[in-house]
PDB file of C-alpha atoms and ligand atoms in Angstrom:
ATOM      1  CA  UNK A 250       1.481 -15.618   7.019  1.00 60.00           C
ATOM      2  CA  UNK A 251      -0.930 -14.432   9.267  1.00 82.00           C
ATOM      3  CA  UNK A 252      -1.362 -10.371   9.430  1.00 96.00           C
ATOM      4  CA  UNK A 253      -2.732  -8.819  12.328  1.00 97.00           C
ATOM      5  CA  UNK A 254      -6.077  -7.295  11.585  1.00 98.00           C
ATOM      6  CA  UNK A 255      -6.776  -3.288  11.955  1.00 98.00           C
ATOM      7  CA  UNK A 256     -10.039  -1.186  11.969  1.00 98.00           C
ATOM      8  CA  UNK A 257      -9.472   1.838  11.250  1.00 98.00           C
ATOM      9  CA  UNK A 258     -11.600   5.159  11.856  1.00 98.00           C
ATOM     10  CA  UNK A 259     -11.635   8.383   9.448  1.00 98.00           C
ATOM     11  CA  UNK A 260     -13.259  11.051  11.533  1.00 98.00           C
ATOM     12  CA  UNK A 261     -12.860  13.441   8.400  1.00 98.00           C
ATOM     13  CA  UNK A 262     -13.526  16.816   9.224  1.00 98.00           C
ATOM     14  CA  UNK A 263     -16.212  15.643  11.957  1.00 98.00           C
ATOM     15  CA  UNK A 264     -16.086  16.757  15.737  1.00 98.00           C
ATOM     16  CA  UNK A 265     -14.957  18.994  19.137  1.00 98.00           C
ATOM     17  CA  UNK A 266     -13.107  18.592  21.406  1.00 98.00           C
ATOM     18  CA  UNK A 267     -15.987  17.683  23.604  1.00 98.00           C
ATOM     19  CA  UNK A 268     -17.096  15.113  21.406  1.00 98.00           C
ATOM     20  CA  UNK A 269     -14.221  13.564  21.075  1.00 98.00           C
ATOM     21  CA  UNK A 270     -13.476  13.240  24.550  1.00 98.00           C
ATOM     22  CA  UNK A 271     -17.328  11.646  24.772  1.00 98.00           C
ATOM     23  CA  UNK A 272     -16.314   8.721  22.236  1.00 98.00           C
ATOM     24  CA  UNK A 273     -13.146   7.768  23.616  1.00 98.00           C
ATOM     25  CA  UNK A 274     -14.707   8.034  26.870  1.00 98.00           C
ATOM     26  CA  UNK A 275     -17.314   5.914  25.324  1.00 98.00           C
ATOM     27  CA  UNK A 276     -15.073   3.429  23.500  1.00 98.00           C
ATOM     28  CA  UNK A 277     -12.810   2.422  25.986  1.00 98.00           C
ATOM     29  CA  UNK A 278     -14.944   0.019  27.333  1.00 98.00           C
ATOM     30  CA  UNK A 279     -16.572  -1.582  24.528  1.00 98.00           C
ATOM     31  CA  UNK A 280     -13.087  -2.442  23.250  1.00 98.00           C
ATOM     32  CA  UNK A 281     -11.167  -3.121  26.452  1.00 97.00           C
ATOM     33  CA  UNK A 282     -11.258  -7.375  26.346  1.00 96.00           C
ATOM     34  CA  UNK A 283     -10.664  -7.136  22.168  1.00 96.00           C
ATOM     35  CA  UNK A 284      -6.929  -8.910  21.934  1.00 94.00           C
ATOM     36  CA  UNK A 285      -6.326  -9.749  18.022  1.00 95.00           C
ATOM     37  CA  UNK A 286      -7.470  -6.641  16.407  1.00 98.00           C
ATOM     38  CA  UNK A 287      -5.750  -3.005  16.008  1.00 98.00           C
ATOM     39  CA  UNK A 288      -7.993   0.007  16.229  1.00 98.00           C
ATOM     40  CA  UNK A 289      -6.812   3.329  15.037  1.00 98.00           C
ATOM     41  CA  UNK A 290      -8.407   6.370  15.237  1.00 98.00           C
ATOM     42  CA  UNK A 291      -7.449   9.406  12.835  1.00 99.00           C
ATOM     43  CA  UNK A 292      -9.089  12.350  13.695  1.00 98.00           C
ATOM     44  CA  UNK A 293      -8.444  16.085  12.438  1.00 98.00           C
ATOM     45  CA  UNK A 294      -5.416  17.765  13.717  1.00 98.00           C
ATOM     46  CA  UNK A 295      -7.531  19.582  15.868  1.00 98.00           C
ATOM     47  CA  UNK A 296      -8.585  16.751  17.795  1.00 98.00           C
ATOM     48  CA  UNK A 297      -5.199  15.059  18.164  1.00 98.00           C
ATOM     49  CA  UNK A 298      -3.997  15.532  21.290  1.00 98.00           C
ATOM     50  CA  UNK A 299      -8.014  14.883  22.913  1.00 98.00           C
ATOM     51  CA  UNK A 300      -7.483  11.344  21.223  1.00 98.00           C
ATOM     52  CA  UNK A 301      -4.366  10.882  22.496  1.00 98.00           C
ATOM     53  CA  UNK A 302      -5.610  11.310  25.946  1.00 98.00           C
ATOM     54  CA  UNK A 303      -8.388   9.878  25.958  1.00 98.00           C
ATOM     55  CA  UNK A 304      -6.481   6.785  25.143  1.00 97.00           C
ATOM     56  CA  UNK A 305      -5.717   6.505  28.682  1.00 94.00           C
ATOM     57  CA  UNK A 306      -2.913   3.831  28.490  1.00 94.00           C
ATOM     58  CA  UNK A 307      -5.606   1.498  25.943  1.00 97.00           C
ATOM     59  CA  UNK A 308      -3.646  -0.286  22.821  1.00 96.00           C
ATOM     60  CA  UNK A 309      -5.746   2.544  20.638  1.00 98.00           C
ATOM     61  CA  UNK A 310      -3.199   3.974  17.649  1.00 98.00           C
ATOM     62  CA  UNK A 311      -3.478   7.332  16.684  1.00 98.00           C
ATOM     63  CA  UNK A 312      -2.807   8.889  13.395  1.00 98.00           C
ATOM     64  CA  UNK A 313      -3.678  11.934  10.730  1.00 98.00           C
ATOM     65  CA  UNK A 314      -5.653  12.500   8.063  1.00 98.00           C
ATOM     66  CA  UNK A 315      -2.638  14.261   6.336  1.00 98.00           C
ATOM     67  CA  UNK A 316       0.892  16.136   6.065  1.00 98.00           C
ATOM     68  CA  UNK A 317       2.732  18.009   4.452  1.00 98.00           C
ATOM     69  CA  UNK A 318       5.958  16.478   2.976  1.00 98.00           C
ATOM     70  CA  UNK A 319       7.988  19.409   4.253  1.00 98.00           C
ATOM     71  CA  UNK A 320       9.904  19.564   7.998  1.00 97.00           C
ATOM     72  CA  UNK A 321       9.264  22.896   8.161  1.00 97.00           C
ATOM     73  CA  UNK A 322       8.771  26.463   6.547  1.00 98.00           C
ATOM     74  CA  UNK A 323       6.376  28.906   4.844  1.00 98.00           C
ATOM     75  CA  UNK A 324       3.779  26.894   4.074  1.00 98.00           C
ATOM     76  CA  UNK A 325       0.491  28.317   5.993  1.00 98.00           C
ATOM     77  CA  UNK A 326      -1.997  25.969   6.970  1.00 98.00           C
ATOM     78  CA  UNK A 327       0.139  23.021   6.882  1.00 98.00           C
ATOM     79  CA  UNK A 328       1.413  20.791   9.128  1.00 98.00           C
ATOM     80  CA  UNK A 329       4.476  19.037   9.390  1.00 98.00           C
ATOM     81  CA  UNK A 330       5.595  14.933   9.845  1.00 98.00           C
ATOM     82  CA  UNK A 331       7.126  15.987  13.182  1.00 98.00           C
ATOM     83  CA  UNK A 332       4.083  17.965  14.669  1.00 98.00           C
ATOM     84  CA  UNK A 333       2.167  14.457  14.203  1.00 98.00           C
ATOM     85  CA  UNK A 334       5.158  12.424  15.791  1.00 98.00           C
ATOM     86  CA  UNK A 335       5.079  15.221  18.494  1.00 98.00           C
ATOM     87  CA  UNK A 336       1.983  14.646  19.161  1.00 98.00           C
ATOM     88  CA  UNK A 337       2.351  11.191  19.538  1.00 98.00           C
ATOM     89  CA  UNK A 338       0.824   9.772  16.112  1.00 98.00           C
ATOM     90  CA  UNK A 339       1.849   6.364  14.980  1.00 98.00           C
ATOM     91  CA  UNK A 340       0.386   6.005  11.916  1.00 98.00           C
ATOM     92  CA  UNK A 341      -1.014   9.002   8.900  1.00 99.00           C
ATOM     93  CA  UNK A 342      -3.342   8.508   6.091  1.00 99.00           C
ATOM     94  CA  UNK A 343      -2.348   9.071   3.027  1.00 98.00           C
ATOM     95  CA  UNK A 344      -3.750   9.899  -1.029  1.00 98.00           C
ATOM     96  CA  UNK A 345      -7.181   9.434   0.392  1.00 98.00           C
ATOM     97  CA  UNK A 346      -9.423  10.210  -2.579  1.00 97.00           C
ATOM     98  CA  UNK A 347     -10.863  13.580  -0.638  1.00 97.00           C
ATOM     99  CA  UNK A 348      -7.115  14.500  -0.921  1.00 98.00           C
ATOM    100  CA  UNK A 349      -6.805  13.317  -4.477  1.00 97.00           C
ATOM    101  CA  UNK A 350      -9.731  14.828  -5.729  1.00 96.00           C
ATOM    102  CA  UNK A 351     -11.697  17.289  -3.598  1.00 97.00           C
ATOM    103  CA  UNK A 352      -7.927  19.261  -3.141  1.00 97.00           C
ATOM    104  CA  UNK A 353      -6.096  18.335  -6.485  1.00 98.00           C
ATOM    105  CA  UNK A 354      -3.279  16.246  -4.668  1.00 98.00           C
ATOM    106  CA  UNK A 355      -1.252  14.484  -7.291  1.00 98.00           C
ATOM    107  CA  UNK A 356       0.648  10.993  -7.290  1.00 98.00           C
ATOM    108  CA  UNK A 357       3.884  13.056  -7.188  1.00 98.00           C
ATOM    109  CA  UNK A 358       2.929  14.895  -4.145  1.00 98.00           C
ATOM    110  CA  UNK A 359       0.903  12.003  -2.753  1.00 98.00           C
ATOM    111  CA  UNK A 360       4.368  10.522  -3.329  1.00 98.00           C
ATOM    112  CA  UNK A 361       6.729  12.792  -1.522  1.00 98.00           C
ATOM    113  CA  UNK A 362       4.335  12.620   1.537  1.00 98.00           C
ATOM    114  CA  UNK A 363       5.222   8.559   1.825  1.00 98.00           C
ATOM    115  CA  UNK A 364       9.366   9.757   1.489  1.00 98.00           C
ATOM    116  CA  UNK A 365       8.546  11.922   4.771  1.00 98.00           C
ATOM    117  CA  UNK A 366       6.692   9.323   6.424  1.00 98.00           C
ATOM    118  CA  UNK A 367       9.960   7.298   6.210  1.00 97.00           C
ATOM    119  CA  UNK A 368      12.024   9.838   7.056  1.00 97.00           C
ATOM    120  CA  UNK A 369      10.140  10.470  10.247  1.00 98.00           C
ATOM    121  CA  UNK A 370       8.526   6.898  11.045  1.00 98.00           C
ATOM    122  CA  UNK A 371       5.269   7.409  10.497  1.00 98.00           C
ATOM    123  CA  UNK A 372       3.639   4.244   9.029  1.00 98.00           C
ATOM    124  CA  UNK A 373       1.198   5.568   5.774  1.00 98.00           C
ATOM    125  CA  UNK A 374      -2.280   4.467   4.907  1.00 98.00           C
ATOM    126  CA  UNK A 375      -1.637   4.473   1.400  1.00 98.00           C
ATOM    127  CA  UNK A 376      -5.015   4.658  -0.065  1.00 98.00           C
ATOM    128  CA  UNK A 377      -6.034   4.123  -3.898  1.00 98.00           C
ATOM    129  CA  UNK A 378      -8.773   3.266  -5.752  1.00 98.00           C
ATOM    130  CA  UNK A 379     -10.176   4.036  -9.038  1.00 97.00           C
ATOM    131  CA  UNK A 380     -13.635   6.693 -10.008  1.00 96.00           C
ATOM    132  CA  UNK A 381     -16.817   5.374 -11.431  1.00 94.00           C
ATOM    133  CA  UNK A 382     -15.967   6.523 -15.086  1.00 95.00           C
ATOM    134  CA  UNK A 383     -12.901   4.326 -14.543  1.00 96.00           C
ATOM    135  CA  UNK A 384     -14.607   1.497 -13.512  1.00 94.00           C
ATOM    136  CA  UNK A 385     -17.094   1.502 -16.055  1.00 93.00           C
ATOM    137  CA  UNK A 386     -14.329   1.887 -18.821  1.00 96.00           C
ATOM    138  CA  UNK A 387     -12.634  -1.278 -17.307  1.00 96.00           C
ATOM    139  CA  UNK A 388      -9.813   0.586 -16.337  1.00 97.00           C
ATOM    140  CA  UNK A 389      -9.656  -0.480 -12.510  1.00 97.00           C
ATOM    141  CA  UNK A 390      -6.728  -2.470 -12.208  1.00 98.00           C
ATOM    142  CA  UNK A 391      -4.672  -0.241 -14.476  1.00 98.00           C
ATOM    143  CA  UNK A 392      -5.545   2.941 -12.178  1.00 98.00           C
ATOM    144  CA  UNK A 393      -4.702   0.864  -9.102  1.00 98.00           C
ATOM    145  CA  UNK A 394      -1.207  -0.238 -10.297  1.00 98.00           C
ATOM    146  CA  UNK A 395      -0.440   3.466 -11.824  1.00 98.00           C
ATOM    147  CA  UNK A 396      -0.836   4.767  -8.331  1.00 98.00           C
ATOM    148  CA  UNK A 397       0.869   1.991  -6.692  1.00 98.00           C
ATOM    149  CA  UNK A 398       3.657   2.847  -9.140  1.00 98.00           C
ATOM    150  CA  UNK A 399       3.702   6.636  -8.613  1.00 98.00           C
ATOM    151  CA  UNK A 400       3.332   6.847  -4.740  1.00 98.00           C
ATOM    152  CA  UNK A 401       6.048   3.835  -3.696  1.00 98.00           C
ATOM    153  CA  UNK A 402       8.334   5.456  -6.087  1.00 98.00           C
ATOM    154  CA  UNK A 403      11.940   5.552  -4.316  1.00 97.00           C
ATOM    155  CA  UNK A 404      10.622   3.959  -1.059  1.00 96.00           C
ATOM    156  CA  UNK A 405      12.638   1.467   0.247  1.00 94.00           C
ATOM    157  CA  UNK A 406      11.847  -1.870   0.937  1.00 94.00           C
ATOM    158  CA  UNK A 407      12.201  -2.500   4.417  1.00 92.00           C
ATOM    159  CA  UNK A 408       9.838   0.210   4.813  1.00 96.00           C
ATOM    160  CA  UNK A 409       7.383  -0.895   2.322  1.00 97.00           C
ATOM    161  CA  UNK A 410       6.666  -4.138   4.566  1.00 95.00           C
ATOM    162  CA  UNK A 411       5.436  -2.128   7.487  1.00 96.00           C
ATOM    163  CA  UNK A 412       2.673   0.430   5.286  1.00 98.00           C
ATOM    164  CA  UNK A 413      -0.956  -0.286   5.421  1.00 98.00           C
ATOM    165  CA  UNK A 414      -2.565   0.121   2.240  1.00 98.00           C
ATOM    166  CA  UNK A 415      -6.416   0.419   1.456  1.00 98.00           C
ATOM    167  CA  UNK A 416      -8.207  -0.283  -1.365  1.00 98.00           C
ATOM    168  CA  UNK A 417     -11.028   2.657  -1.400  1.00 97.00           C
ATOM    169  CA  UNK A 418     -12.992   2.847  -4.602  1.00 96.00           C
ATOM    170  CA  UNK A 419     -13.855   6.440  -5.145  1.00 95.00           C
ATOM    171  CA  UNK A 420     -17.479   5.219  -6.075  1.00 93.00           C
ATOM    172  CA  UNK A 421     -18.167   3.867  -2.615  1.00 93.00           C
ATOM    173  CA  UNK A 422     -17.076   6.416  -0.329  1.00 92.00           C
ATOM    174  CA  UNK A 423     -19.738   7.779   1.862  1.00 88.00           C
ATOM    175  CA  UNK A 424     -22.395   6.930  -0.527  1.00 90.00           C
ATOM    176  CA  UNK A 425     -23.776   3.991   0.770  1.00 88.00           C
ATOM    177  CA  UNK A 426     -22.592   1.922  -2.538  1.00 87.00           C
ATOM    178  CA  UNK A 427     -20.259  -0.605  -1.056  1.00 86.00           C
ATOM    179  CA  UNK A 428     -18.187  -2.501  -3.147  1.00 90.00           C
ATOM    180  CA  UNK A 429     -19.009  -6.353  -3.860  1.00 95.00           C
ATOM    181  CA  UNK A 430     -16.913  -8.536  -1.621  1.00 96.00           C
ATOM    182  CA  UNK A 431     -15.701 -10.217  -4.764  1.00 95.00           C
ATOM    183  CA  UNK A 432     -14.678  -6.504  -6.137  1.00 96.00           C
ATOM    184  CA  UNK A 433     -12.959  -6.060  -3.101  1.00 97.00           C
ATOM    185  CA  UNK A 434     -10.985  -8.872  -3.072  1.00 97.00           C
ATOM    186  CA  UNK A 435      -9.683  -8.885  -6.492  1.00 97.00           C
ATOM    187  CA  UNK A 436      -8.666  -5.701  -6.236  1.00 98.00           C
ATOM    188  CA  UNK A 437      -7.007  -6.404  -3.240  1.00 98.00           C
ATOM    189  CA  UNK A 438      -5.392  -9.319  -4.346  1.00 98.00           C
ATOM    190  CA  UNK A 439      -3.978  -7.337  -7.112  1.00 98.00           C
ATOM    191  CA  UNK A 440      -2.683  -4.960  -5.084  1.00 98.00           C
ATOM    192  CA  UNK A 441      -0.757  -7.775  -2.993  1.00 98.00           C
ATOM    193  CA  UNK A 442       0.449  -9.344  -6.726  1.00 98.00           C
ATOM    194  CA  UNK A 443       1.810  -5.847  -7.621  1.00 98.00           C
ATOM    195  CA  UNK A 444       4.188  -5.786  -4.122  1.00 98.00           C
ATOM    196  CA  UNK A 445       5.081  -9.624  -4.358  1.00 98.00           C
ATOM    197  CA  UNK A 446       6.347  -8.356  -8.072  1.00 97.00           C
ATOM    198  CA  UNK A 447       8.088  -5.799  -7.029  1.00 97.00           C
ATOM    199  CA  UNK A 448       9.412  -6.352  -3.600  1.00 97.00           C
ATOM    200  CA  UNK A 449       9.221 -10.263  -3.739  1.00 97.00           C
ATOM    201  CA  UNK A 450       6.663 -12.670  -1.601  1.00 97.00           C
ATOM    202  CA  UNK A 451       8.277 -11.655   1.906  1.00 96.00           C
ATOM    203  CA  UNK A 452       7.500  -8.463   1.746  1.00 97.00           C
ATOM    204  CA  UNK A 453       4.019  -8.483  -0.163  1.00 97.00           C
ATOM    205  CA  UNK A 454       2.514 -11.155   2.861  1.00 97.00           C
ATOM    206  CA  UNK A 455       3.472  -8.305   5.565  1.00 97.00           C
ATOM    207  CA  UNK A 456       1.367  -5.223   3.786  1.00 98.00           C
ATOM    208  CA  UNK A 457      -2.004  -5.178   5.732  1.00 98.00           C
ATOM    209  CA  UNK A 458      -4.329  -4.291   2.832  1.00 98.00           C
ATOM    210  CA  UNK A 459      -8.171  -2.915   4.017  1.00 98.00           C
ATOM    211  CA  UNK A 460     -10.865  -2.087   2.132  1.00 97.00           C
ATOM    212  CA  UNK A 461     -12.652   0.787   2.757  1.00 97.00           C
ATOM    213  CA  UNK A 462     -15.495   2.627   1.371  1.00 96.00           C
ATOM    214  CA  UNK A 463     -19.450   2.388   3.123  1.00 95.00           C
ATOM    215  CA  UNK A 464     -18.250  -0.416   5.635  1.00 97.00           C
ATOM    216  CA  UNK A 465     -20.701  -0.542   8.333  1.00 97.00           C
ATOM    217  CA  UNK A 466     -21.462  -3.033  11.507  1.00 98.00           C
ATOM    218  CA  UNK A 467     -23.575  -5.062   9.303  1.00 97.00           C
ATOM    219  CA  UNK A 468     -20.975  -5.642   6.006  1.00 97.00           C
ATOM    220  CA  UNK A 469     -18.421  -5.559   8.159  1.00 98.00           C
ATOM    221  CA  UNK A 470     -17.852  -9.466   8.118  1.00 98.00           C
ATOM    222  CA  UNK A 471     -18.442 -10.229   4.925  1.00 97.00           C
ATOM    223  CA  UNK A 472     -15.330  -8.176   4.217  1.00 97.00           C
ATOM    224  CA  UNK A 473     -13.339  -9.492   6.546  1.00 97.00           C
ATOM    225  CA  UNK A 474     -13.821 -13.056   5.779  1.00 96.00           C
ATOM    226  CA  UNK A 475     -12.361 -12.785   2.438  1.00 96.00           C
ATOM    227  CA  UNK A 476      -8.720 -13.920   2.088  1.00 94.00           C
ATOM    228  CA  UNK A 477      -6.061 -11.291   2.023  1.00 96.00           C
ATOM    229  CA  UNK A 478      -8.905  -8.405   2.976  1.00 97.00           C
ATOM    230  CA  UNK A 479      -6.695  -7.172   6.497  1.00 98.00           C
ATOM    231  CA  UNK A 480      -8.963  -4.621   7.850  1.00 98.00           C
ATOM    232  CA  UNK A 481     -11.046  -1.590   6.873  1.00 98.00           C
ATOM    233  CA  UNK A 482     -10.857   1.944   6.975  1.00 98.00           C
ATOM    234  CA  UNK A 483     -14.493   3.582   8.215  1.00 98.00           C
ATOM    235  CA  UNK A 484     -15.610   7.082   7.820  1.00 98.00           C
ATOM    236  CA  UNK A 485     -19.602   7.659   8.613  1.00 97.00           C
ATOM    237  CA  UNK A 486     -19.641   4.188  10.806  1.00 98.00           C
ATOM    238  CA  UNK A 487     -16.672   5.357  13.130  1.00 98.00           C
ATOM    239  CA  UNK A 488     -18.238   8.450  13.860  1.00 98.00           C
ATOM    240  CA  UNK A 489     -20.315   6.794  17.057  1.00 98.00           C
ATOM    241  CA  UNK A 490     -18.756   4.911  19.396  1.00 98.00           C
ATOM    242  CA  UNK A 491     -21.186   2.281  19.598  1.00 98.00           C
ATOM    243  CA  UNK A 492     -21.132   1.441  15.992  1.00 98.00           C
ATOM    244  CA  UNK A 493     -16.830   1.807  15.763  1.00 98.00           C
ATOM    245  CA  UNK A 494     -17.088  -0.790  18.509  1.00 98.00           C
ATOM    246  CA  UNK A 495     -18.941  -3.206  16.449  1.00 98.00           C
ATOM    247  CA  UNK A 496     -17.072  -2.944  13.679  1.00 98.00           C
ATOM    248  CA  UNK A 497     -14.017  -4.328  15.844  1.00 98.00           C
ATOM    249  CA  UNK A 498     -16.493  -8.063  16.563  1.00 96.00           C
ATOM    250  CA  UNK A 499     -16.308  -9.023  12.994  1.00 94.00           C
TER     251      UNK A 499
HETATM  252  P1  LIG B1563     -17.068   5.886   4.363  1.00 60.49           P
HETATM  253  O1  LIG B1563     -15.617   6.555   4.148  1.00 60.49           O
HETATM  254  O2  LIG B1563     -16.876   4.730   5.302  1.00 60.49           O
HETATM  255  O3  LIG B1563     -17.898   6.986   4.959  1.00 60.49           O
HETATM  256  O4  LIG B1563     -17.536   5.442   3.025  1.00 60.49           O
HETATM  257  C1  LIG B1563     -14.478   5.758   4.011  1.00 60.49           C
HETATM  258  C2  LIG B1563     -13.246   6.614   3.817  1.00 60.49           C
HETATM  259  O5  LIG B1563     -13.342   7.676   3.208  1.00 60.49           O
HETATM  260  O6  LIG B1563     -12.147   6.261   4.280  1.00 60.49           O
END
């Protein structure tokens, strides 16, 4: 089965308004004749709406770095499933490893986020990946399927087909250390063995899996070459426009 690809961009807690307006202004262009690939752009909240209209009619998907799992209520400084969907995002990352481990989110809550993505059709980028230490003590594959486990807990099938997932190994996030293509790869293909055991093959060949971690212009390719690697998820290499573009011509 053929999956479509997506490149996605993790602005992080990176840019104004003005800035933002300048990329999309920027991007537009470079991107306007690409046919088979999905871009999506997640910016902070702040920035949001600017993407959304600087989209300007273009195929670009929007999404957020985060929610809360709540609808509503007294939780200040958080922001709710249907203030994305209001503001017309698609798509919402989710358990990415600054969550996990720079804020102390846990698999349960990490968890209860992907139940209110269901409940208010917002498609997840589940991300997981294991830390050095885990790595190094072999323990990779178990970490992966432990958070596979936790956060798809409860979700229902049909939904499970339509998540992105991405394989981000804590190790190689924004420090230049990309994963091997063959580490890549494996991990993702264990991901994709985890679904086809638990949802059955149907299901498992619709889940676009990306890797993500230090993907730039130039590795770009060699990622997306390997079988069953779907896309990537980019944080310093989105930040330009010039160098998101590229990473769409792999
Ligand atoms: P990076 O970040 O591309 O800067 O390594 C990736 C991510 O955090 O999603």
């Amino acid at each position: 089965m053929s999956r479509r690809p997506l490149i996605a961009a993790n602005w992080k807690m990176h840019k104004t308004c003005q800035e933002a307006k300048t990329f999309m202004a920027e991007l537009l262009p470079k991107i306007a004749d690409l046919k088979d690939v999905d871009v999506l752009i997640c910016p902070p909240f702040t920035l949001i709406s600017t993407v959304d209209m600087g989209r300007d009619g273009s195929k670009v998907l929007l999404g957020a770095q985060n929610m809360h799992h709540e609808s509503k209520g007294a939780f200040t400084g958080e922001v709710a499933p249907m203030m994305l969907r209001d503001l017309k995002c698609e798509f919402v990352i989710l358990g990415h490893s600054e969550r996990r481990w720079v804020f102390g989110e846990t698999d349960d809550m990490i968890n209860k986020k992907m139940h209110a993505a269901f409940a208010n059709g917002l498609i997840p980028v589940l991300c997981v990946g294991e830390k050095l230490e885990e790595r190094e003590k072999n323990l990779t594959d178990q970490v992966i399927l432990n958070q596979l486990e936790k956060n798809l807990a409860g979700i229902s099938e049909s939904f499970v087909s339509g998540i992105v997932i991405a394989y981000e190994p804590v190790w190689a996030i924004g420090t230049g250390k990309n994963a091997t293509t063959k580490d890549a790869k494996d991990a993702i293909a264990l991901i994709r063995e985890y679904l086809h055991s638990k949802y059955g093959q149907e299901i498992s060949e619709k889940v676009r899996i990306l890797y993500g971690g230090s993907v730039k212009p130039e590795n770009v390719k060699t990622y997306m070459d390997q079988d069953g690697i779907d896309g990537a998820l980019v944080g310093g290499a989105s930040l330009e426009a010039d160098s998101f573009a590229k990473l769409t011509r792999f």
